[in-house]
mmCIF file of C-alpha atoms in Angstrom:
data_model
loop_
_atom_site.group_PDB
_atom_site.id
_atom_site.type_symbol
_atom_site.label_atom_id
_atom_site.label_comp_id
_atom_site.label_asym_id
_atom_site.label_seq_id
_atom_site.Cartn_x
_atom_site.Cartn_y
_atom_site.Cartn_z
ATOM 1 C CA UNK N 1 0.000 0.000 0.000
ATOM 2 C CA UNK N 2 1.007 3.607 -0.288
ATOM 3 C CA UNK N 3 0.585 6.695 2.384
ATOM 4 C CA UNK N 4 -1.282 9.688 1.224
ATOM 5 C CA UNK N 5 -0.559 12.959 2.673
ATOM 6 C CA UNK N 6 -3.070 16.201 1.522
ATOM 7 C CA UNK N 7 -3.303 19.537 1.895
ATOM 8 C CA UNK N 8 -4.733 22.626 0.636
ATOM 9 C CA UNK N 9 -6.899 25.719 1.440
ATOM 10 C CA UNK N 10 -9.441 25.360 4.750
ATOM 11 C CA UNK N 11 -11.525 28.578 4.104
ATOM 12 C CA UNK N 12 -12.842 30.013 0.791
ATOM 13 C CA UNK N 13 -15.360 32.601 -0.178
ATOM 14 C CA UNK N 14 -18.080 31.554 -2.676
ATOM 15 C CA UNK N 15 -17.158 32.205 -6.193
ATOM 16 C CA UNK N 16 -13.363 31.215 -5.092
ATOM 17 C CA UNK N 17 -12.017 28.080 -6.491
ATOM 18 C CA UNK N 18 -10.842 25.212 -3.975
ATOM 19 C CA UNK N 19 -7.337 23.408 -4.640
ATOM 20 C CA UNK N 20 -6.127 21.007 -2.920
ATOM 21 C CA UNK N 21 -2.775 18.578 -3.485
ATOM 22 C CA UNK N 22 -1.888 14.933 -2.785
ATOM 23 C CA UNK N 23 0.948 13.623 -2.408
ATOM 24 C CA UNK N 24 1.628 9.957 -2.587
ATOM 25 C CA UNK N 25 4.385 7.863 -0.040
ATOM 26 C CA UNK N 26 5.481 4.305 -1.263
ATOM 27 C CA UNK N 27 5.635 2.612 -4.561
ATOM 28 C CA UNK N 28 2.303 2.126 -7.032
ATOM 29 C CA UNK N 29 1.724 -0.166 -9.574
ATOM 30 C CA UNK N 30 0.279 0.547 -12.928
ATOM 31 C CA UNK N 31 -3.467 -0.277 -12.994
ATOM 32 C CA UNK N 32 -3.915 2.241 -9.972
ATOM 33 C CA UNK N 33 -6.030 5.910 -10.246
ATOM 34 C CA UNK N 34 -6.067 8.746 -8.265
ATOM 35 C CA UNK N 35 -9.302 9.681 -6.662
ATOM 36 C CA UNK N 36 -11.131 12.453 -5.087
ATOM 37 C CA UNK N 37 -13.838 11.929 -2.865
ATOM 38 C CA UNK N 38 -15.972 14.582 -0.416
ATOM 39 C CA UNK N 39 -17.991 14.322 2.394
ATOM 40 C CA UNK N 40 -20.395 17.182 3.365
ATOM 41 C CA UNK N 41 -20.707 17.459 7.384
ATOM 42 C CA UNK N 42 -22.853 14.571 8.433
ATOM 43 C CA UNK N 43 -23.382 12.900 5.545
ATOM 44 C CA UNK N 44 -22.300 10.341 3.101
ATOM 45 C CA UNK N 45 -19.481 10.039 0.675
ATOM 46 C CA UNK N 46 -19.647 11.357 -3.158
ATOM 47 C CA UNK N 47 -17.081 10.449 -5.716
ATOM 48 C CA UNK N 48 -15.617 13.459 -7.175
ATOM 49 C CA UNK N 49 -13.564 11.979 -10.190
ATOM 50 C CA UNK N 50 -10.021 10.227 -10.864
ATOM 51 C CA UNK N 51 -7.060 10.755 -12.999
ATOM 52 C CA UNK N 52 -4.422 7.924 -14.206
ATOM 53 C CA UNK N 53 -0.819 8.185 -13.550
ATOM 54 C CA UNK N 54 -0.700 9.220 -17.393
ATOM 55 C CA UNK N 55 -3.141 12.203 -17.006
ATOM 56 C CA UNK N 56 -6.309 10.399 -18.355
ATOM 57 C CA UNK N 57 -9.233 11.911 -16.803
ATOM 58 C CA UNK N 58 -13.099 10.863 -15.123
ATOM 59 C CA UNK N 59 -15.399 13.093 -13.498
ATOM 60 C CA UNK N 60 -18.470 12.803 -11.652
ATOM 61 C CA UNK N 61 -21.056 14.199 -13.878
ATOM 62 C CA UNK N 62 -22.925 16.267 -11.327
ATOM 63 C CA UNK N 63 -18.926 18.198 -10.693
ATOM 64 C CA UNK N 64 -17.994 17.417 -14.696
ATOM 65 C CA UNK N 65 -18.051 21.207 -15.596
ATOM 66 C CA UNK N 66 -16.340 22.559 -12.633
ATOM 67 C CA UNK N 67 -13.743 20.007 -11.660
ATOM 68 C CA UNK N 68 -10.645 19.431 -13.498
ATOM 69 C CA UNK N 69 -7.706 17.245 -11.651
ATOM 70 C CA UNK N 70 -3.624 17.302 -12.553
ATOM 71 C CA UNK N 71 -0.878 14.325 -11.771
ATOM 72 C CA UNK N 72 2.997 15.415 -11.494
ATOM 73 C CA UNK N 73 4.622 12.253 -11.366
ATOM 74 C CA UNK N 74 7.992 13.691 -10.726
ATOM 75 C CA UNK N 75 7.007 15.010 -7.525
ATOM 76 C CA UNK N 76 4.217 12.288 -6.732
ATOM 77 C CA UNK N 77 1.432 13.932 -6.254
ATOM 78 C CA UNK N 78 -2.135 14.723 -7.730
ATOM 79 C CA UNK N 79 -4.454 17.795 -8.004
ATOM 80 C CA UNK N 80 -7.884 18.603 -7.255
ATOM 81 C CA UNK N 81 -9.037 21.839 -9.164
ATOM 82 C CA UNK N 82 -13.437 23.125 -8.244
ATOM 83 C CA UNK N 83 -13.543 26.357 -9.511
ATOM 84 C CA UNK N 84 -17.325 28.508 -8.308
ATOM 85 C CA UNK N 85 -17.549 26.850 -5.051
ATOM 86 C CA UNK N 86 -20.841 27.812 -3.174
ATOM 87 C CA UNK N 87 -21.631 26.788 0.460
ATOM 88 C CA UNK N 88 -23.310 23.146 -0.559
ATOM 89 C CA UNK N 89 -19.381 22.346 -1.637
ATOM 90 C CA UNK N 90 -18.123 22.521 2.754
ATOM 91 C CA UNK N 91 -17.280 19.570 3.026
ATOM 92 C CA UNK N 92 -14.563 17.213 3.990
ATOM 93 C CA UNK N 93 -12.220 16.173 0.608
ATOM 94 C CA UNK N 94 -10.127 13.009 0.762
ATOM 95 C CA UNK N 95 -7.671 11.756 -1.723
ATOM 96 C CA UNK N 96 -7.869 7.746 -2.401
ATOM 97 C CA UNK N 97 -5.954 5.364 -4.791
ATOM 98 C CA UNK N 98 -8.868 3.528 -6.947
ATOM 99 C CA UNK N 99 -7.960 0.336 -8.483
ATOM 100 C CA UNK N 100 -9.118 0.406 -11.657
ATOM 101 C CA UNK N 101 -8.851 -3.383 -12.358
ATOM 102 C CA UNK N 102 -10.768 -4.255 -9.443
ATOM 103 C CA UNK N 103 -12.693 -1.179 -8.527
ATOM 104 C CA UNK N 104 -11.941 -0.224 -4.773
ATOM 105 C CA UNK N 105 -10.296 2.430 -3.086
ATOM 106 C CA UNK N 106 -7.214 1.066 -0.762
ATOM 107 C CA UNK N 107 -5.558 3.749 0.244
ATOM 108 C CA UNK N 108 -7.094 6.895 1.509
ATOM 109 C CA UNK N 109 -5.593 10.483 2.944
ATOM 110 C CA UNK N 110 -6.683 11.388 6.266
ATOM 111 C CA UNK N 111 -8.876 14.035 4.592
ATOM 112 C CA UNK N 112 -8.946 18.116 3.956
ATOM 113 C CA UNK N 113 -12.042 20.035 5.680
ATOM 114 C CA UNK N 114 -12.898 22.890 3.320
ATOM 115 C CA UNK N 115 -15.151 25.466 4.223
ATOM 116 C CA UNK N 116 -16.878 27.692 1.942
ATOM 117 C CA UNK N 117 -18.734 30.680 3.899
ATOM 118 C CA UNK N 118 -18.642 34.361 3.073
ATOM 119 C CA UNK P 1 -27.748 11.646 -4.915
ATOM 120 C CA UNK P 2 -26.561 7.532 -3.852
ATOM 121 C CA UNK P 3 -27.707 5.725 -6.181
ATOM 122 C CA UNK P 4 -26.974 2.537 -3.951
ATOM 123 C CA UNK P 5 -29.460 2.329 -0.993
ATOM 124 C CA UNK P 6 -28.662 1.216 2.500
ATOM 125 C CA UNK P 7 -30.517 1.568 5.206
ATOM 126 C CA UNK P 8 -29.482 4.261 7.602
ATOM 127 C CA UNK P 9 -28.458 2.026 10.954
ATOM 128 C CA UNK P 10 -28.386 -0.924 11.976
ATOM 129 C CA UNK P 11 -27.565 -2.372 15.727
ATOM 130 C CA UNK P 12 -27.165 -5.541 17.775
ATOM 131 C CA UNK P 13 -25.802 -6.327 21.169
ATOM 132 C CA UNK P 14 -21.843 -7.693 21.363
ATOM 133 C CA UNK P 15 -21.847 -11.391 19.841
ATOM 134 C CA UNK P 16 -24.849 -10.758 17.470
ATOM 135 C CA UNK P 17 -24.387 -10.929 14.361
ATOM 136 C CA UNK P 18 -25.541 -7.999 11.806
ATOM 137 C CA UNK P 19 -26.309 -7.948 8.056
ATOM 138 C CA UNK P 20 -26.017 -4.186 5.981
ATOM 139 C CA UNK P 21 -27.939 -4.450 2.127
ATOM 140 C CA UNK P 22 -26.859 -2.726 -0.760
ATOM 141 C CA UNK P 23 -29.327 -2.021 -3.409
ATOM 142 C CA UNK P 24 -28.301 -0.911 -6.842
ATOM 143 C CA UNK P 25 -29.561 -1.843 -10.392
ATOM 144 C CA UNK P 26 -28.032 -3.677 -12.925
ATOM 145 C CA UNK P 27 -25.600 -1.063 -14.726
ATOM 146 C CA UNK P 28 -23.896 -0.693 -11.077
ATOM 147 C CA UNK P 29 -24.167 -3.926 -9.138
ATOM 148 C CA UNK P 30 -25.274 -6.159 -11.099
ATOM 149 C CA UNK P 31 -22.670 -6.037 -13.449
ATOM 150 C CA UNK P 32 -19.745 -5.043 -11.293
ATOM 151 C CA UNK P 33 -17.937 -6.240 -7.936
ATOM 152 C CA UNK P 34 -18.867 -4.273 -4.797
ATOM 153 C CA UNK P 35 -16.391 -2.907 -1.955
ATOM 154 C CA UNK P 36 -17.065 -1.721 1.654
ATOM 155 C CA UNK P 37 -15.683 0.507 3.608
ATOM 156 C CA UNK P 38 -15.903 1.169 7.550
ATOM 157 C CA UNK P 39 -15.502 4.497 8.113
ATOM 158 C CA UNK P 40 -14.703 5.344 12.229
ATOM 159 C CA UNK P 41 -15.442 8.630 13.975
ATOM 160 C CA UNK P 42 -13.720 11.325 12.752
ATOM 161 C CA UNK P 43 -11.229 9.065 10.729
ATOM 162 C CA UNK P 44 -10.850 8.630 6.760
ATOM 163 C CA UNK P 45 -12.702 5.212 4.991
ATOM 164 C CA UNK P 46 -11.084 2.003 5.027
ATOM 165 C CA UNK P 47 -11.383 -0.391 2.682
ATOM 166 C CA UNK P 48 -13.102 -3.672 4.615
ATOM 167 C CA UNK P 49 -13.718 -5.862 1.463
ATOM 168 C CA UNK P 50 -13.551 -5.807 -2.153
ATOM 169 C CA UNK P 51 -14.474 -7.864 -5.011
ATOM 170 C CA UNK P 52 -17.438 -8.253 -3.360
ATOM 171 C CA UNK P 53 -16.249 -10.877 -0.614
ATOM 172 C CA UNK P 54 -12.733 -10.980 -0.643
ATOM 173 C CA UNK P 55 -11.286 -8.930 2.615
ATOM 174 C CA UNK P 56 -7.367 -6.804 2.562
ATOM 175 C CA UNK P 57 -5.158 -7.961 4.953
ATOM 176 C CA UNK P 58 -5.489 -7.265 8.560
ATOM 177 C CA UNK P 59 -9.654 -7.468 8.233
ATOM 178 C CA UNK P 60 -11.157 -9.468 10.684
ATOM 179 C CA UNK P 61 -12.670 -13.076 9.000
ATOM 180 C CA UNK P 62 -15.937 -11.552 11.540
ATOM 181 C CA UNK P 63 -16.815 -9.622 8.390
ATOM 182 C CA UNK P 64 -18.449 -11.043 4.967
ATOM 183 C CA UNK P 65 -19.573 -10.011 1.772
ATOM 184 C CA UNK P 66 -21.664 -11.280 -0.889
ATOM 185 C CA UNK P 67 -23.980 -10.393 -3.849
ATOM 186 C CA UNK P 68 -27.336 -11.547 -5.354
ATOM 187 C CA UNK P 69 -28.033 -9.666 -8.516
ATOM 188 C CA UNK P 70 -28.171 -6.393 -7.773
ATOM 189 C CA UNK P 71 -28.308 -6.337 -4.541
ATOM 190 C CA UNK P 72 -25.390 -6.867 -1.701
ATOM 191 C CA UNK P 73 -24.529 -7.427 1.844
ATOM 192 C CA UNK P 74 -22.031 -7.233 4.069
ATOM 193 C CA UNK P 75 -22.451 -9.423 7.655
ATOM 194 C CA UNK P 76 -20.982 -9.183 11.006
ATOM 195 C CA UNK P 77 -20.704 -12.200 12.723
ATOM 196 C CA UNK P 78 -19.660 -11.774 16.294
ATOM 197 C CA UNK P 79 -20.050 -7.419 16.606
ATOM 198 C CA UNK P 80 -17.352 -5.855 18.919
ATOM 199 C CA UNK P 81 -17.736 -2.586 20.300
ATOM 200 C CA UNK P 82 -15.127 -1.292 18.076
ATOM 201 C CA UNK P 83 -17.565 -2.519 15.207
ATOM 202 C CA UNK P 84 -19.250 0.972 16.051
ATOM 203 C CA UNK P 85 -19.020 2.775 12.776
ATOM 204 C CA UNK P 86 -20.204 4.178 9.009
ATOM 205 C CA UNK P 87 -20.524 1.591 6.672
ATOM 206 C CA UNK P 88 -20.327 2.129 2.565
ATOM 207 C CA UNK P 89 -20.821 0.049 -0.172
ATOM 208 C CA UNK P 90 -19.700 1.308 -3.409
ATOM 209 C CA UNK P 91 -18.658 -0.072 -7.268
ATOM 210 C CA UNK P 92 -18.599 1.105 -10.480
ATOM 211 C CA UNK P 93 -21.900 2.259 -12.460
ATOM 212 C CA UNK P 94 -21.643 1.618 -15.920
ATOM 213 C CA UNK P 95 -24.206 4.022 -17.079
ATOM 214 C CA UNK P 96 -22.910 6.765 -14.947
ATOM 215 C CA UNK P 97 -19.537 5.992 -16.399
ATOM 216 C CA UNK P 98 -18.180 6.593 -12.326
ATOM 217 C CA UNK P 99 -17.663 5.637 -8.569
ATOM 218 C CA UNK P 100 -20.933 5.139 -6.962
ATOM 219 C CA UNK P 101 -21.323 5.198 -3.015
ATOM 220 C CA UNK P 102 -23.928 4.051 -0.860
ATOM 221 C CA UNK P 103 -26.234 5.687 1.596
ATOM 222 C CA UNK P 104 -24.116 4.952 4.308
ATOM 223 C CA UNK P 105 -25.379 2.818 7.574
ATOM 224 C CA UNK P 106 -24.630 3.458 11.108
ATOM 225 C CA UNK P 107 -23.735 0.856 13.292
ATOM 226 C CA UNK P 108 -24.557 0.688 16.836
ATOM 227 C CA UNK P 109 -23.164 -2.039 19.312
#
């Protein structure tokens, strides 16, 4: 398994865009995505898209036209790009390795709390 | 926005044993495996089983998956105390062309 290690922005104004940045500890084998998921205070989790280690691109539908990711392989790490954020995006963002070949996350960041207030 | 139902708790007394459903259709988990994921208080998710009954290392044998059509469930044979969490299904939808959670359940021991 790997470690994943996030960070990022904790308070933004609506309009603002949210940007956050994983980076990943340990060795991963091809077959493996990057993932974003969120998780609004209290409730349940929402898949927010996933990018291959070659840049190849998913997104939830609901997000499609305001979410855009990035991978930097030399440095290990993936972004998270939500540009308009309004209130309903608060939530809690984690970063997750998705196995594409057998479709489960294994390894998951401890998790980002943005807030989006004015 | 799930578009895999579970119901919201579930509970049982240290020793019971507890079943969780996941209901999807056939795009999602009928035609894909299904993961869980226990998710603690205040902690990330972690992956409890995938491929719909096959659990990572370090995952108690007390847990079990399986799948009927579209539907699945995960069991808990002998609950703990530490047992006390969020549970998620989740697997790819092929109509949605993406990652699809499930309501979530609450466990109480």
């Amino acid at each position: 398994q790997v470690q994943l290690q996030q960070w990022g922005a904790g308070l933004l104004k609506p309009s603002e865009t949210l940007s956050l940045t994983c980076a990943v500890y340990g060795r991963s084998s091809s077959g493996y995505y990057w993932s974003w998921i969120r998780q609004p205070p209290g409730k349940g989790l929402e898949w927010i898209g996933e990018i291959s280690q070659s840049g190849s691109t998913n997104y939830s539908p609901s997000l499609r036209s305001r979410v855009s990711m990035s991978v930097d392989t030399s440095k290990n790490q993936f972004s998270l790009k939500l540009v308009s954020v309004t209130p309903a995006d608060t939530a809690m963002y984690f970063c997750a390795r998705y196995s594409g070949y057998e479709l489960f996350l294994d390894s998951w960041g401890r998790g980002a709390l943005v807030t989006v207030s004015s | 926005q799930s578009v895999l139902t579970q119901p919201p708790s579930a509970s049982g007394t240290p020793g019971q044993r507890v079943t969780i459903s996941c209901s999807g259709v056939y795009s999602n988990i009928g035609d894909n495996a299904v993961s869980w994921y226990q998710q603690l208080p205040g902690t990330a998710p972690k992956l409890l089983m995938y491929n719909t009954d096959r659990r990572p290392s370090g995952v108690p044998d007390r847990f079990s998956g399986s799948k009927s059509g579209t539907s699945a469930s995960l069991a808990i044979s002998g609950l703990q105390s530490e047992d006390e969490a969020d549970y998620y299904c989740a697997t790819w939808d092929d109509r949605l062309n993406g990652f699809v959670f499930g309501t979530g359940t609450e466990v109480t021991v």
